[in-house]
Amino acid sequence: PNFETLFSGRARAIQSSAIREILKVTERPDIISFAGGLPAPETFPVKETLAAMERVLTGCGREALQYSTTEGFAPLREWIAARNSTPEAPVHPDQVLMVSGSQQGLDLLAKVLIDPGDTVLVETPTYLGALQAFSLFEPKYVSIPSDGDGLMPETMNGSLRGAKFLYCLPNFQNPTGRLLAEERRYRLAEKARELDLLILEDDPYGELSYAGDTPRTIRSLAPERTVYMGSFSKILAPGIRLGYVIAPTALRAKLVQAKQATDLHTSTLAQMAAYEVVKDGFLNGHIPTIRKLYSDQCQAMLGALSRHMPEGVRWNSPKGGMFLWAELPKGMDAGALLAKAVENNVAFVPGMPFFAANPSIEALRLAFVTVPPPRIE
Ligand code: PMP
């Protein structure tokens, strides 16, 4: 058959990007890659996961290998509810839906919320993977002006009323590494009430602050209108594909139906093993080691940039997470620079695809946690 005519309009609209083609070469071992958004593998709890798998399979192997509920493994949902509860905004385990990576949360939310032509509000720039998930359902994007402190709630006016939701990344955002300033979180919660807006809060990096706690979540400030997404990818390991959505009850019920159609449920074995790893406080010791490593990696990157970048290149200084954002001198194209960099065995991601509209050609993302400091230098 002619697949081009078989594909749905939605599938035909997916574009393979030129950048993806260039970045294919970044898997070569001789390339120093700041491109991939991978966590540092030395932080993966291999030993603990092996022991947990052993305990799960020995203790309740048949249950672990059986189909289970779409909502997810109850003890893990209870653990997540307790961990995310605040005095002002408690989480009930029935609000938690386990998903196969928070990326699936984005897909399910898009499925149940977006009709073609609906308005979706995003940051400038925003997470490319969310744009990919949302775009299949053909929304119209409106980019909210943002600066080094994140999106600017004061720019949000009555014209945004009727938008389906605002997608926001308050903590160490992918791609910029920036943090949404605390007072903006309060103003955003107020704005959302004023404009009757649903907020999707995507927070895979919130635990990766280099020093001190991150400010309050948007969910804790506006629980009735926020859907919160968390992930085990950056605090345990991405290969177990485990994330979760905390949603108001009516929305959560719809997400459960959508997930049933997608994959019935998230891996029972993965959920039980992850619960076995985290249930007795493992993360209390583990997360600080990730924070320390990433902070040191970030310092190495900042030091190397200040020693080697020519005049006119600017970059931020993230307070957590895995990324920093740089800007080349006005008019210099980061995509063209990538081609040259790859010839010299270095890769990064140009900033363009992270913008829903009016991309900055000068911007680029540097991921710094998987390259040893001497190679960064
Ligand atoms: N949201 C953001 C902002 C991300 O950076 C990522 C991972 N790159 C995801 C969601 C998806 O993470 P996962 O599916 O591994 O939980």
Short mmCIF file of C-alpha atoms and ligand atoms in Angstrom, two decimals:
data_model
loop_
_atom_site.label_atom_id
_atom_site.label_comp_id
_atom_site.label_asym_id
_atom_site.label_seq_id
_atom_site.Cartn_x
_atom_site.Cartn_y
_atom_site.Cartn_z
CA PRO A 1 0.00 0.00 0.00
CA ASN A 2 0.91 3.63 -0.37
CA PHE A 3 1.53 4.55 3.23
CA GLU A 4 1.48 8.25 2.53
CA THR A 5 -2.21 7.93 1.67
CA LEU A 6 -2.89 5.53 4.55
CA PHE A 7 -1.53 7.86 7.21
CA SER A 8 -4.05 9.95 9.09
CA GLY A 9 -3.90 13.70 8.62
CA ARG A 10 -2.60 13.88 12.18
CA ALA A 11 0.25 11.48 11.41
CA ARG A 12 1.09 13.25 8.15
CA ALA A 13 1.46 16.50 10.09
CA ILE A 14 4.33 15.07 12.19
CA GLN A 15 7.59 16.42 10.86
CA SER A 16 10.96 14.82 11.27
CA SER A 17 13.31 17.64 12.15
CA ALA A 18 16.60 18.44 10.46
CA ILE A 19 18.12 18.70 13.92
CA ARG A 20 17.16 15.13 14.76
CA GLU A 21 19.07 14.00 11.67
CA ILE A 22 22.22 15.85 12.71
CA LEU A 23 21.89 14.61 16.27
CA LYS A 24 21.83 10.97 15.16
CA VAL A 25 25.62 11.13 14.94
CA THR A 26 25.83 12.18 18.58
CA GLU A 27 25.58 8.54 19.62
CA ARG A 28 29.13 8.02 18.32
CA PRO A 29 31.45 7.51 21.32
CA ASP A 30 33.97 10.06 19.99
CA ILE A 31 31.37 12.83 20.19
CA ILE A 32 31.28 15.02 23.28
CA SER A 33 27.55 15.36 23.53
CA PHE A 34 25.74 18.09 25.44
CA ALA A 35 22.69 17.24 23.33
CA GLY A 36 20.83 14.34 24.96
CA GLY A 37 18.66 14.98 27.98
CA LEU A 38 19.88 11.85 29.74
CA PRO A 39 20.39 11.59 33.51
CA ALA A 40 23.84 10.47 34.71
CA PRO A 41 23.88 6.64 34.67
CA GLU A 42 26.22 6.41 37.67
CA THR A 43 23.27 7.62 39.78
CA PHE A 44 21.05 4.69 38.75
CA PRO A 45 20.31 2.41 41.73
CA VAL A 46 21.30 -0.84 40.00
CA LYS A 47 22.08 -2.79 43.17
CA GLU A 48 18.94 -1.58 44.95
CA THR A 49 16.75 -2.35 41.93
CA LEU A 50 18.18 -5.86 41.66
CA ALA A 51 17.52 -6.50 45.36
CA ALA A 52 14.02 -5.02 45.04
CA MET A 53 13.20 -7.19 42.00
CA GLU A 54 14.43 -10.22 43.90
CA ARG A 55 12.23 -9.42 46.91
CA VAL A 56 9.19 -8.70 44.72
CA LEU A 57 9.56 -11.86 42.63
CA THR A 58 10.29 -14.04 45.65
CA GLY A 59 7.54 -12.59 47.83
CA CYS A 60 4.73 -12.04 45.31
CA GLY A 61 6.01 -13.08 41.90
CA ARG A 62 2.65 -14.10 40.47
CA GLU A 63 1.04 -10.80 41.42
CA ALA A 64 4.00 -8.87 39.99
CA LEU A 65 3.70 -10.69 36.65
CA GLN A 66 -0.10 -10.45 36.41
CA TYR A 67 -2.25 -7.74 34.77
CA SER A 68 -3.26 -5.12 37.30
CA THR A 69 -5.42 -2.01 37.65
CA THR A 70 -5.17 0.95 35.28
CA GLU A 71 -4.91 3.36 38.23
CA GLY A 72 -1.68 1.74 39.41
CA PHE A 73 -0.20 -0.16 42.36
CA ALA A 74 -2.04 1.09 45.47
CA PRO A 75 0.89 1.18 47.94
CA LEU A 76 2.93 3.22 45.46
CA ARG A 77 0.03 5.63 44.89
CA GLU A 78 -0.31 6.01 48.68
CA TRP A 79 3.41 6.74 48.95
CA ILE A 80 3.16 9.36 46.17
CA ALA A 81 0.08 10.95 47.73
CA ALA A 82 1.83 11.28 51.08
CA ARG A 83 5.03 12.64 49.54
CA ASN A 84 3.17 15.31 47.54
CA SER A 85 0.65 16.35 50.19
CA THR A 86 0.99 19.76 51.79
CA PRO A 87 -1.07 21.06 54.72
CA GLU A 88 -3.03 23.37 52.38
CA ALA A 89 -3.35 20.86 49.55
CA PRO A 90 -3.49 17.21 50.62
CA VAL A 91 -3.35 14.54 47.90
CA HIS A 92 -5.65 11.52 48.10
CA PRO A 93 -4.27 8.28 46.58
CA ASP A 94 -7.37 8.20 44.34
CA GLN A 95 -6.15 11.39 42.65
CA VAL A 96 -2.94 9.64 41.57
CA LEU A 97 -2.68 7.84 38.23
CA MET A 98 0.49 5.86 37.55
CA VAL A 99 1.76 6.35 34.00
CA SER A 100 4.50 4.82 31.87
CA GLY A 101 6.74 7.89 32.18
CA SER A 102 5.33 11.38 32.60
CA GLN A 103 5.55 11.65 28.81
CA GLN A 104 2.52 9.36 28.76
CA GLY A 105 0.81 11.76 31.13
CA LEU A 106 1.30 14.52 28.55
CA ASP A 107 -0.15 12.30 25.82
CA LEU A 108 -3.18 11.27 27.89
CA LEU A 109 -3.88 14.84 28.95
CA ALA A 110 -3.67 15.98 25.34
CA LYS A 111 -6.05 13.18 24.34
CA VAL A 112 -8.72 14.03 26.87
CA LEU A 113 -8.42 17.82 26.70
CA ILE A 114 -7.52 19.03 23.19
CA ASP A 115 -9.89 19.34 20.23
CA PRO A 116 -8.46 20.65 16.94
CA GLY A 117 -8.14 24.43 17.09
CA ASP A 118 -8.27 24.66 20.90
CA THR A 119 -5.93 27.19 22.47
CA VAL A 120 -3.07 25.82 24.54
CA LEU A 121 -0.85 28.23 26.47
CA VAL A 122 2.86 27.44 26.73
CA GLU A 123 6.03 29.04 28.07
CA THR A 124 8.64 30.65 25.81
CA PRO A 125 10.50 28.34 25.23
CA THR A 126 8.92 25.08 26.41
CA TYR A 127 9.58 21.32 26.54
CA LEU A 128 9.79 19.95 23.01
CA GLY A 129 8.35 16.57 24.03
CA ALA A 130 5.19 18.30 25.25
CA LEU A 131 4.82 20.18 21.97
CA GLN A 132 5.16 16.82 20.18
CA ALA A 133 2.53 15.19 22.41
CA PHE A 134 0.08 18.09 22.15
CA SER A 135 0.54 18.79 18.44
CA LEU A 136 -0.94 15.42 17.43
CA PHE A 137 -4.26 16.80 18.66
CA GLU A 138 -3.88 19.99 16.60
CA PRO A 139 -4.13 22.83 19.11
CA LYS A 140 -3.35 26.49 18.46
CA TYR A 141 -0.49 27.61 20.68
CA VAL A 142 -0.20 30.92 22.44
CA SER A 143 3.25 31.54 23.92
CA ILE A 144 3.29 33.38 27.24
CA PRO A 145 6.18 35.86 27.44
CA SER A 146 8.87 34.52 29.77
CA ASP A 147 12.25 35.68 31.06
CA GLY A 148 15.04 34.24 33.21
CA ASP A 149 12.58 33.88 36.11
CA GLY A 150 10.08 31.89 34.04
CA LEU A 151 6.74 32.83 32.57
CA MET A 152 5.35 36.28 33.34
CA PRO A 153 1.84 36.03 34.82
CA GLU A 154 1.35 39.82 34.58
CA THR A 155 1.25 39.48 30.77
CA MET A 156 -1.75 37.15 30.96
CA ASN A 157 -4.95 39.06 30.26
CA GLY A 158 -8.62 38.42 29.50
CA SER A 159 -7.86 37.46 25.90
CA LEU A 160 -6.61 34.10 27.22
CA ARG A 161 -9.98 33.23 28.72
CA GLY A 162 -11.30 30.05 27.10
CA ALA A 163 -7.87 28.48 26.59
CA LYS A 164 -7.92 24.75 27.31
CA PHE A 165 -4.92 24.87 29.66
CA LEU A 166 -1.57 26.41 30.45
CA TYR A 167 1.38 23.99 30.30
CA CYS A 168 4.06 25.08 32.71
CA LEU A 169 7.44 23.87 33.97
CA PRO A 170 8.20 25.73 37.19
CA ASN A 171 11.37 23.89 38.27
CA PHE A 172 14.68 23.85 36.33
CA GLN A 173 12.77 23.87 33.10
CA ASN A 174 13.69 21.78 30.08
CA PRO A 175 15.24 23.39 27.98
CA THR A 176 16.48 26.47 29.90
CA GLY A 177 17.13 25.20 33.44
CA ARG A 178 15.31 28.25 34.80
CA LEU A 179 13.20 28.37 37.95
CA LEU A 180 9.81 30.10 38.13
CA ALA A 181 10.25 32.83 40.75
CA GLU A 182 8.29 32.25 43.94
CA GLU A 183 6.13 35.40 43.80
CA ARG A 184 5.21 34.57 40.18
CA ARG A 185 3.80 31.24 41.39
CA TYR A 186 1.39 33.10 43.66
CA ARG A 187 0.46 35.50 40.87
CA LEU A 188 0.02 32.63 38.41
CA ALA A 189 -2.34 30.84 40.81
CA GLU A 190 -4.35 34.09 41.14
CA LYS A 191 -4.40 34.62 37.37
CA ALA A 192 -5.56 31.06 36.80
CA ARG A 193 -8.53 31.66 39.11
CA GLU A 194 -9.27 35.00 37.50
CA LEU A 195 -9.20 33.51 33.97
CA ASP A 196 -10.75 30.16 34.99
CA LEU A 197 -7.71 28.34 33.61
CA LEU A 198 -6.53 24.75 34.08
CA ILE A 199 -2.78 24.42 34.71
CA LEU A 200 -0.66 21.40 33.75
CA GLU A 201 2.38 21.50 36.02
CA ASP A 202 5.19 19.28 34.71
CA ASP A 203 7.83 18.74 37.37
CA PRO A 204 10.41 16.02 36.68
CA TYR A 205 13.33 18.16 37.94
CA GLY A 206 11.91 19.71 41.13
CA GLU A 207 13.94 17.41 43.40
CA LEU A 208 17.21 18.38 41.72
CA SER A 209 17.82 21.72 43.42
CA TYR A 210 21.56 22.23 44.04
CA ALA A 211 21.03 24.11 47.30
CA GLY A 212 17.89 24.48 49.39
CA ASP A 213 14.32 23.53 48.61
CA THR A 214 12.42 24.57 45.50
CA PRO A 215 9.54 27.01 46.04
CA ARG A 216 5.99 25.75 46.50
CA THR A 217 4.35 23.87 43.65
CA ILE A 218 1.57 25.55 41.67
CA ARG A 219 -0.58 22.58 42.66
CA SER A 220 -0.23 23.44 46.33
CA LEU A 221 -1.37 27.01 45.53
CA ALA A 222 -4.30 26.08 43.26
CA PRO A 223 -5.06 22.37 43.80
CA GLU A 224 -8.57 22.56 42.34
CA ARG A 225 -7.28 23.65 38.91
CA THR A 226 -3.84 22.09 38.64
CA VAL A 227 -2.78 18.75 37.20
CA TYR A 228 0.66 17.83 38.53
CA MET A 229 3.03 15.45 36.75
CA GLY A 230 5.93 13.76 38.54
CA SER A 231 8.50 11.24 37.36
CA PHE A 232 10.90 8.62 38.69
CA SER A 233 13.14 9.17 35.64
CA LYS A 234 15.45 11.74 37.21
CA ILE A 235 15.48 10.44 40.80
CA LEU A 236 15.71 6.68 40.10
CA ALA A 237 16.12 5.81 36.42
CA PRO A 238 14.27 6.59 33.18
CA GLY A 239 14.43 3.01 31.88
CA ILE A 240 11.82 1.82 34.39
CA ARG A 241 9.36 4.21 32.66
CA LEU A 242 7.47 5.32 35.72
CA GLY A 243 5.72 8.61 36.27
CA TYR A 244 2.49 9.82 37.79
CA VAL A 245 -0.28 12.34 37.35
CA ILE A 246 -2.09 13.96 40.28
CA ALA A 247 -5.38 15.31 39.00
CA PRO A 248 -8.70 16.62 40.30
CA THR A 249 -11.05 13.61 40.59
CA ALA A 250 -13.26 14.21 37.52
CA LEU A 251 -10.26 14.64 35.23
CA ARG A 252 -8.45 11.67 36.73
CA ALA A 253 -11.43 9.41 35.92
CA LYS A 254 -11.25 10.48 32.25
CA LEU A 255 -7.47 9.92 32.18
CA VAL A 256 -7.99 6.39 33.50
CA GLN A 257 -10.36 5.66 30.58
CA ALA A 258 -7.85 7.06 28.09
CA LYS A 259 -5.02 5.05 29.60
CA GLN A 260 -7.08 1.86 29.41
CA ALA A 261 -7.27 2.34 25.67
CA THR A 262 -3.56 3.10 25.43
CA ASP A 263 -1.85 0.36 27.44
CA LEU A 264 -4.28 -1.09 30.04
CA HIS A 265 -1.82 -0.25 32.81
CA THR A 266 1.79 0.56 33.61
CA SER A 267 4.13 -2.38 34.24
CA THR A 268 3.12 -4.10 37.49
CA LEU A 269 6.65 -5.37 38.01
CA ALA A 270 8.18 -1.91 37.54
CA GLN A 271 5.72 -0.32 39.98
CA MET A 272 6.21 -2.98 42.65
CA ALA A 273 9.99 -2.89 42.32
CA ALA A 274 10.12 0.92 42.43
CA TYR A 275 7.93 0.89 45.52
CA GLU A 276 10.24 -1.66 47.11
CA VAL A 277 13.22 0.64 46.36
CA VAL A 278 11.70 3.84 47.74
CA LYS A 279 9.39 2.73 50.56
CA ASP A 280 11.93 2.83 53.41
CA GLY A 281 13.52 6.20 52.72
CA PHE A 282 16.12 5.31 50.07
CA LEU A 283 15.59 8.65 48.31
CA ASN A 284 16.51 10.62 51.45
CA GLY A 285 20.10 9.58 50.92
CA HIS A 286 20.02 9.19 47.15
CA ILE A 287 18.64 12.54 46.02
CA PRO A 288 21.36 14.55 47.82
CA THR A 289 24.03 12.57 45.94
CA ILE A 290 22.37 13.38 42.60
CA ARG A 291 22.11 17.06 43.57
CA LYS A 292 25.77 17.22 44.52
CA LEU A 293 26.92 15.52 41.32
CA TYR A 294 24.75 17.74 39.10
CA SER A 295 25.81 20.87 40.94
CA ASP A 296 29.49 19.95 40.41
CA GLN A 297 28.81 19.19 36.73
CA CYS A 298 27.05 22.53 36.35
CA GLN A 299 30.01 24.34 37.94
CA ALA A 300 32.37 22.57 35.51
CA MET A 301 30.23 23.71 32.57
CA LEU A 302 29.93 27.29 33.83
CA GLY A 303 33.68 27.44 34.44
CA ALA A 304 34.51 26.11 30.99
CA LEU A 305 32.07 28.50 29.33
CA SER A 306 33.52 31.53 31.08
CA ARG A 307 37.05 30.46 30.14
CA HIS A 308 36.39 29.60 26.50
CA MET A 309 33.33 31.37 25.09
CA PRO A 310 34.03 34.42 22.97
CA GLU A 311 32.61 37.86 23.70
CA GLY A 312 28.90 38.19 22.97
CA VAL A 313 27.83 34.72 24.06
CA ARG A 314 25.54 34.74 27.10
CA TRP A 315 24.25 31.96 29.31
CA ASN A 316 22.30 31.48 32.52
CA SER A 317 23.41 29.89 35.77
CA PRO A 318 20.84 27.25 36.73
CA LYS A 319 20.11 26.52 40.39
CA GLY A 320 19.20 22.90 39.71
CA GLY A 321 18.49 20.29 37.06
CA MET A 322 20.43 19.14 34.01
CA PHE A 323 20.39 21.97 31.48
CA LEU A 324 21.62 25.44 30.79
CA TRP A 325 20.60 27.86 28.09
CA ALA A 326 23.02 29.92 26.05
CA GLU A 327 22.55 32.63 23.47
CA LEU A 328 24.94 33.33 20.62
CA PRO A 329 25.55 36.86 19.37
CA LYS A 330 22.53 38.40 17.60
CA GLY A 331 21.92 36.89 14.17
CA MET A 332 24.19 33.85 14.66
CA ASP A 333 22.32 30.63 13.83
CA ALA A 334 22.70 27.87 16.43
CA GLY A 335 21.59 25.29 13.83
CA ALA A 336 24.44 26.23 11.49
CA LEU A 337 26.83 26.22 14.43
CA LEU A 338 25.69 22.70 15.36
CA ALA A 339 26.74 21.36 11.95
CA LYS A 340 30.21 22.87 12.48
CA ALA A 341 30.38 21.66 16.06
CA VAL A 342 29.56 18.10 15.01
CA GLU A 343 32.43 18.20 12.48
CA ASN A 344 34.54 18.93 15.54
CA ASN A 345 32.95 16.11 17.56
CA VAL A 346 30.81 18.27 19.83
CA ALA A 347 27.01 18.32 19.93
CA PHE A 348 24.28 20.42 21.56
CA VAL A 349 20.63 21.10 20.79
CA PRO A 350 19.70 24.33 18.99
CA GLY A 351 16.91 26.17 20.80
CA MET A 352 14.58 26.60 17.80
CA PRO A 353 12.35 23.50 18.22
CA PHE A 354 11.55 24.43 21.83
CA PHE A 355 9.55 27.47 20.72
CA ALA A 356 5.87 27.13 19.79
CA ALA A 357 6.22 30.37 17.77
CA ASN A 358 8.86 33.02 16.94
CA PRO A 359 11.89 30.83 17.62
CA SER A 360 15.18 32.34 18.69
CA ILE A 361 17.84 31.20 16.20
CA GLU A 362 20.65 32.19 18.57
CA ALA A 363 19.61 30.00 21.50
CA LEU A 364 20.95 26.57 22.38
CA ARG A 365 20.56 24.02 25.16
CA LEU A 366 23.54 22.43 26.90
CA ALA A 367 22.96 19.26 28.92
CA PHE A 368 25.90 18.88 31.27
CA VAL A 369 25.35 15.89 33.56
CA THR A 370 26.68 13.00 31.47
CA VAL A 371 30.03 14.44 30.28
CA PRO A 372 33.00 14.16 32.69
CA PRO A 373 34.39 17.61 33.65
CA PRO A 374 37.72 17.17 31.81
CA ARG A 375 35.79 16.52 28.59
CA ILE A 376 33.49 19.47 29.31
CA GLU A 377 36.61 21.63 29.53
N1 PMP B 1 8.63 16.49 31.00
C1 PMP B 1 9.83 17.08 30.88
C2 PMP B 1 9.93 18.55 31.11
C3 PMP B 1 10.95 16.34 30.54
O1 PMP B 1 12.13 16.95 30.40
C4 PMP B 1 10.82 14.95 30.34
C5 PMP B 1 12.00 14.06 30.00
N2 PMP B 1 12.88 14.54 29.07
C6 PMP B 1 9.55 14.39 30.47
C7 PMP B 1 8.48 15.19 30.82
C8 PMP B 1 9.30 12.93 30.26
O2 PMP B 1 9.87 12.18 31.27
P1 PMP B 1 9.50 10.67 31.60
O3 PMP B 1 8.53 10.21 30.58
O4 PMP B 1 10.79 9.92 31.54
O5 PMP B 1 8.91 10.70 32.98
#
